[in-house]
XYZ file of C-alpha atoms in Angstrom:
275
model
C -20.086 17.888 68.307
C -19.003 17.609 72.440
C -16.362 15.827 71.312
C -14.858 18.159 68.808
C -15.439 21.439 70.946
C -12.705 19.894 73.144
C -10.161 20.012 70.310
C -8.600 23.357 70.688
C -8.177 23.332 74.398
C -6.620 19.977 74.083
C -4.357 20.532 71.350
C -3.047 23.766 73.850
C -2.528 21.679 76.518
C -0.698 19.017 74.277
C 1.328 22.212 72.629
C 2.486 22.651 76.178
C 5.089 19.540 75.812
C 5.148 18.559 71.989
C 6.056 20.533 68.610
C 2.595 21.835 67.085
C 3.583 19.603 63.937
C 4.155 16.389 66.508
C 0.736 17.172 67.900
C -1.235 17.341 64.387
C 0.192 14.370 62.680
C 1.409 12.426 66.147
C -2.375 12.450 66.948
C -3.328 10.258 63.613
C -0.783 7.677 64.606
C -2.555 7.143 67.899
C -5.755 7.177 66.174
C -4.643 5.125 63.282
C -3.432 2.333 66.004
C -6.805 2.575 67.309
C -8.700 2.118 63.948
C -6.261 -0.329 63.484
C -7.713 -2.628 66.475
C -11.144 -1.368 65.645
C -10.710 -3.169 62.145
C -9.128 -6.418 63.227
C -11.496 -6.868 66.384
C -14.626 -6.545 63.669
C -12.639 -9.024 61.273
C -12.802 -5.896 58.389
C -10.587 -5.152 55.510
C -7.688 -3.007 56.879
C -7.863 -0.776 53.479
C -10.807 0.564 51.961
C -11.881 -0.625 47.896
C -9.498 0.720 45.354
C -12.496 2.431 43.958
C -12.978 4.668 46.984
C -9.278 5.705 47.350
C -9.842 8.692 45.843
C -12.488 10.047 48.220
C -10.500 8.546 50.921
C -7.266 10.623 49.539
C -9.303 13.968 50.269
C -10.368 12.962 53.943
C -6.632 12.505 54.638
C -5.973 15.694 53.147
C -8.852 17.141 54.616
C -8.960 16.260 58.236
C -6.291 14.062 59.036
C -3.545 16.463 57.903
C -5.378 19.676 56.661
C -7.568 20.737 59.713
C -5.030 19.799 62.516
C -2.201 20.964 61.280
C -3.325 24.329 59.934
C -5.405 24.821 63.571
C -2.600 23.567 65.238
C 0.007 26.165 63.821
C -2.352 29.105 64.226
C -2.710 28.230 67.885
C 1.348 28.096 68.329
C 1.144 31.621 66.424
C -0.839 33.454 68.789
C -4.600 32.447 68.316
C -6.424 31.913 71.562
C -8.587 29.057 71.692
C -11.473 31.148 71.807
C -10.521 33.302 68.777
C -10.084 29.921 67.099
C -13.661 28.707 68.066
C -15.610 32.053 66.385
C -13.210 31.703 63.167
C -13.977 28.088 62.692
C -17.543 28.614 63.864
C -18.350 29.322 60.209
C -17.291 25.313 59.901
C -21.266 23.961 59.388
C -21.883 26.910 56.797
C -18.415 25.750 54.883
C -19.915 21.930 54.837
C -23.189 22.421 53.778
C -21.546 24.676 50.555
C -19.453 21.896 49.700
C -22.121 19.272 50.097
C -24.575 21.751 47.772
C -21.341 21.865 44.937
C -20.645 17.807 45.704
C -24.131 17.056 44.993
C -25.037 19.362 42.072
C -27.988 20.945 43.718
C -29.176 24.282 43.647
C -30.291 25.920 46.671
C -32.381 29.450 47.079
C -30.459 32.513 46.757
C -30.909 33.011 50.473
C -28.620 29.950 51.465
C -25.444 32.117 49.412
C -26.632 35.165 50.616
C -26.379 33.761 54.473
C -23.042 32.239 53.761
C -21.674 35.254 52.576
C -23.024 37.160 55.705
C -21.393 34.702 57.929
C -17.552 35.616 56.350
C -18.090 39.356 56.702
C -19.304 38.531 60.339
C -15.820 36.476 60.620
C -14.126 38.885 58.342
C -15.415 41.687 60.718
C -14.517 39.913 63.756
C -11.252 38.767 62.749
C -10.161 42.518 62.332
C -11.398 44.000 65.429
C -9.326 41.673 67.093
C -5.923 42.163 64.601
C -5.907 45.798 65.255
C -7.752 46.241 61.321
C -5.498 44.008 59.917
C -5.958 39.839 58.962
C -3.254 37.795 61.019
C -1.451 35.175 59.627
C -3.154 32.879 62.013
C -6.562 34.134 60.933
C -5.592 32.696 57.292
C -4.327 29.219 59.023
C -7.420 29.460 60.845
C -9.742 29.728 57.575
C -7.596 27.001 55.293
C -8.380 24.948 58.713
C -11.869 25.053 58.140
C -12.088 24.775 54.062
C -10.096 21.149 55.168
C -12.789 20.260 57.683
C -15.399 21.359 56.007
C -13.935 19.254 52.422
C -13.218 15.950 54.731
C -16.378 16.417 56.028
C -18.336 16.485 53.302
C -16.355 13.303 51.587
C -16.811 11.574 54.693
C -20.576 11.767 55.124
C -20.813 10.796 51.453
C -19.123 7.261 52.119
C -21.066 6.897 55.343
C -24.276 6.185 53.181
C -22.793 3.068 52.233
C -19.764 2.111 54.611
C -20.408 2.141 58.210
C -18.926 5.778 60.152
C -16.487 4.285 61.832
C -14.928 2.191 59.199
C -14.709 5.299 56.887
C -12.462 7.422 59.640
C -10.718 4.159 60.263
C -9.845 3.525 56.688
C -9.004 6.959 56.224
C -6.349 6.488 59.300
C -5.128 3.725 57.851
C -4.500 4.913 54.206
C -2.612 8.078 55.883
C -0.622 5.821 58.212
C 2.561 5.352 55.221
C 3.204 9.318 55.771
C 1.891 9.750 59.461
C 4.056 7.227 61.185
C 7.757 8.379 59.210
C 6.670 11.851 59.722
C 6.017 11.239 63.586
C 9.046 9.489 64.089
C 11.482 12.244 62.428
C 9.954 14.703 64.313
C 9.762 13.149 67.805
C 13.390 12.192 67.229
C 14.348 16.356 65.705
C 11.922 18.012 67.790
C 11.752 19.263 71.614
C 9.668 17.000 73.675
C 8.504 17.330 77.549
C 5.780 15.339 77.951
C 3.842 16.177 81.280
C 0.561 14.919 82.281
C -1.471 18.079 81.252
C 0.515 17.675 77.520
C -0.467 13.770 77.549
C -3.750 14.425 78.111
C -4.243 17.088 75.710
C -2.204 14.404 73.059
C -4.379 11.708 74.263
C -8.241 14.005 73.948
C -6.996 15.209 70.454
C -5.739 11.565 69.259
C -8.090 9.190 70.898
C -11.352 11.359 70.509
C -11.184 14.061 68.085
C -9.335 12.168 65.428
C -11.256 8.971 65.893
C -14.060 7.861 67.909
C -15.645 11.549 67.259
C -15.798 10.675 63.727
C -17.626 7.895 64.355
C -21.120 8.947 65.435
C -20.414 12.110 63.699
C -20.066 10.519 59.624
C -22.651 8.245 61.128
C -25.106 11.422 61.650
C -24.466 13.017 58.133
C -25.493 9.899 56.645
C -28.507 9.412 58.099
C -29.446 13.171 58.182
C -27.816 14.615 55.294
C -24.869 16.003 55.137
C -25.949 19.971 55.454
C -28.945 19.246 57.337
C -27.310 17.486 60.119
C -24.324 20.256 60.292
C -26.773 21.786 62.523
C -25.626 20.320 65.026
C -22.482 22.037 65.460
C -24.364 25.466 66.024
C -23.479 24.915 69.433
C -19.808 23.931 69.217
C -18.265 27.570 69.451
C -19.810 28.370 72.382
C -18.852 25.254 74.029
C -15.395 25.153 72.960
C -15.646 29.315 74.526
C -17.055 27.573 77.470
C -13.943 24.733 77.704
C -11.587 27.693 76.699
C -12.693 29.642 80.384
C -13.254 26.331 82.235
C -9.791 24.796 81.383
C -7.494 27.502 80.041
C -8.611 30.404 81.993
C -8.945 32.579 78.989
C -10.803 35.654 79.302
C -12.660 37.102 76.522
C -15.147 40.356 76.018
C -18.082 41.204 74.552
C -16.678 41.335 70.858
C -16.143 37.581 71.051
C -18.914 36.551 72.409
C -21.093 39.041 69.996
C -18.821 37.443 67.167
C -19.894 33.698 68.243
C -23.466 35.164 68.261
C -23.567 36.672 64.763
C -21.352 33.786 63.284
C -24.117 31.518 65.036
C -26.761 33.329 63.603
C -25.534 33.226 59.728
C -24.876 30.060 59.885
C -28.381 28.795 61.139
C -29.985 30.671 58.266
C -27.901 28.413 55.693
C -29.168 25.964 57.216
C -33.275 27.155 57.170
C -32.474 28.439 53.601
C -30.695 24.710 52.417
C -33.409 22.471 53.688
C-alpha cells in the first residue's frame, strides 16, 4: 500500500519528460527486465503453466496495461493527483466485489448496500469538482480502477499457490511480446526530455509500483484473503493526498479531503459487512 500511494505523483513527474502512453507501457518493460532477473537469479520458469495463461491474460489486461494507462491518460487530461487518489479510493471496495463474484459467495445485503454508497460518494464528489458534470478523465479514472481492482483479484487468486512475486513476474513476462514493440515505436514517434525529476518518476512507477509492490502485496491477499486484506489500502488516498502536497505542491479544500473521508468510510463498511 506505501508503495502504490506513490504512483500518481510519480507517474506526474515522469509525464513531465515522456508521452503518458511511454510512461504506462515503458514502465512494464523496466519491470519486466526486472522480473526477468528475479526469475533467472531463483533458477524459475521464465513463463507461467499453460494452464494459468488465462488468469495471467487478465492481470496483463488488468494492471499491466489497464490501470496505468487509463490513470495515466486521465492525469495528462487534467486530473490532479489528488482528484485521482479520492476517485480510485473506491479501489479496495471494487476488489473485494470482484473477489465475492470470482468466488461464488454471497455476502449480507449490507456489503452491496456499502458499495453502492461508496460510488454516489465518488459520483457526488466527482461532480462538485466538474462543475455538475462527469469529465472525461473521471471515466478514465473509474475504467482505471475496474482494471486494478480485476488484476487484483486474479492475482491474489494465483498467489495461494505460486509465490507473489513470481505471479507479477510471470505476468511481466507474458506482456513483454506487446510491451517492448510498443515502447520502442513510441520512444522512437514520441517527444522525449528526460530530466532527473521525469527519470525518477519513470524509475518509482517501473521499479516499484509495477513490480516489487506486487510482491508483498499478492503475497498479503493470499494469506489474508483477497477482500479481507484490501483493508489495507484504506489508508492509501490519504497518503497519496499527503505525497500529492509534499511533492507536487497541490493544494486542495475541504471537498477533497471530505470526499477521501466519505469514500474511506464506505469502503471500510464493505469490508465489516464481507468478513
Amino acid at each position: 500500500m506505501l508503495a502504490f500511494s506513490g504512483s500518481f505523483p510519480a507517474t506526474v513527474f515522469a509525464m513531465e519528460g515522456f508521452d503518458p502512453y511511454l510512461v504506462a507501457i515503458g514502465r512494464a518493460v523496466l519491470a519486466g527486465a526486472a522480473a526477468l532477473v528475479f526469475l533467472a537469479v531463483a533458477g524459475a520458469p521464465l513463463l507461467p503453466p499453460r494452464g494459468r495463461l488465462g488468469s495471467y491474460l487478465v492481470i496483463v489486461a488488468g494492471v499491466v496495461f489497464g490501470f496505468p494507462v487509463f490513470s495515466g491518460l486521465a492525469l495528462d487530461s487534467g486530473a490532479s493527483a489528488s482528484h485521482a487518489a479520492v476517485v480510485v479510493g473506491l479501489l479496495p471496495a471494487a476488489t473485494a466485489a470482484c473477489a465475492v463474484l470470482r468466488a461464488g459467495e454471497r455476502p449480507r445485503a449490507l456489503f452491496w448496500a456499502s458499495c453502492g454508497l461508496g460510488a454516489v460518494c465518488v459520483t457526488a464528489f466527482t461532480l462538485s469538482r466538474g462543475g455538475g458534470h462527469v469529465t472525461g478523465a473521471d471515466l478514465l479514472l473509474v475504467a482505471a480502477l475496474l482494471s486494478a481492482a480485476a488484476g487484483y483479484t486474479e492475482g491474489g487468486r494465483l498467489a495461494r499457490e505460486t509465490p507473489g512475486w513470481r505471479v507479477i513476474s510471470h505476468a511481466l513476462v507474458v506482456a513483454m511480446p506487446l510491451t517492448v514493440p510498443a515502447t520502442a515505436v513510441l520512444a522512437l514517434t514520441t517527444e522525449v526530455r528526460p530530466g532527473a525529476a521525469s527519470l525518477a518518476g519513470f524509475a518509482y512507477a517501473g521499479l516499484i509500483s509495477m513490480f516489487l509492490g506486487f510482491i508483498p502485496w499478492y503475497a498479503g491477499l493470499a494469506v489474508g484473503g483477497i477482500a479481507r486484506a484490501g483493508q489495507t489500502q484504506l489508508a492509501q488516498p490519504l497518503l497519496t493526498l499527503t505525497w500529492a502536497w509534499l511533492l507536487l505542491g497541490e493544494r486542495f479544500g475541504a471537498v477533497t479531503v471530505v470526499g477521501a473521508l466519505a469514500v474511506l468510510a464506505c469502503v471500510a463498511m464493505t469490508q465489516r459487512a464481507r468478513s
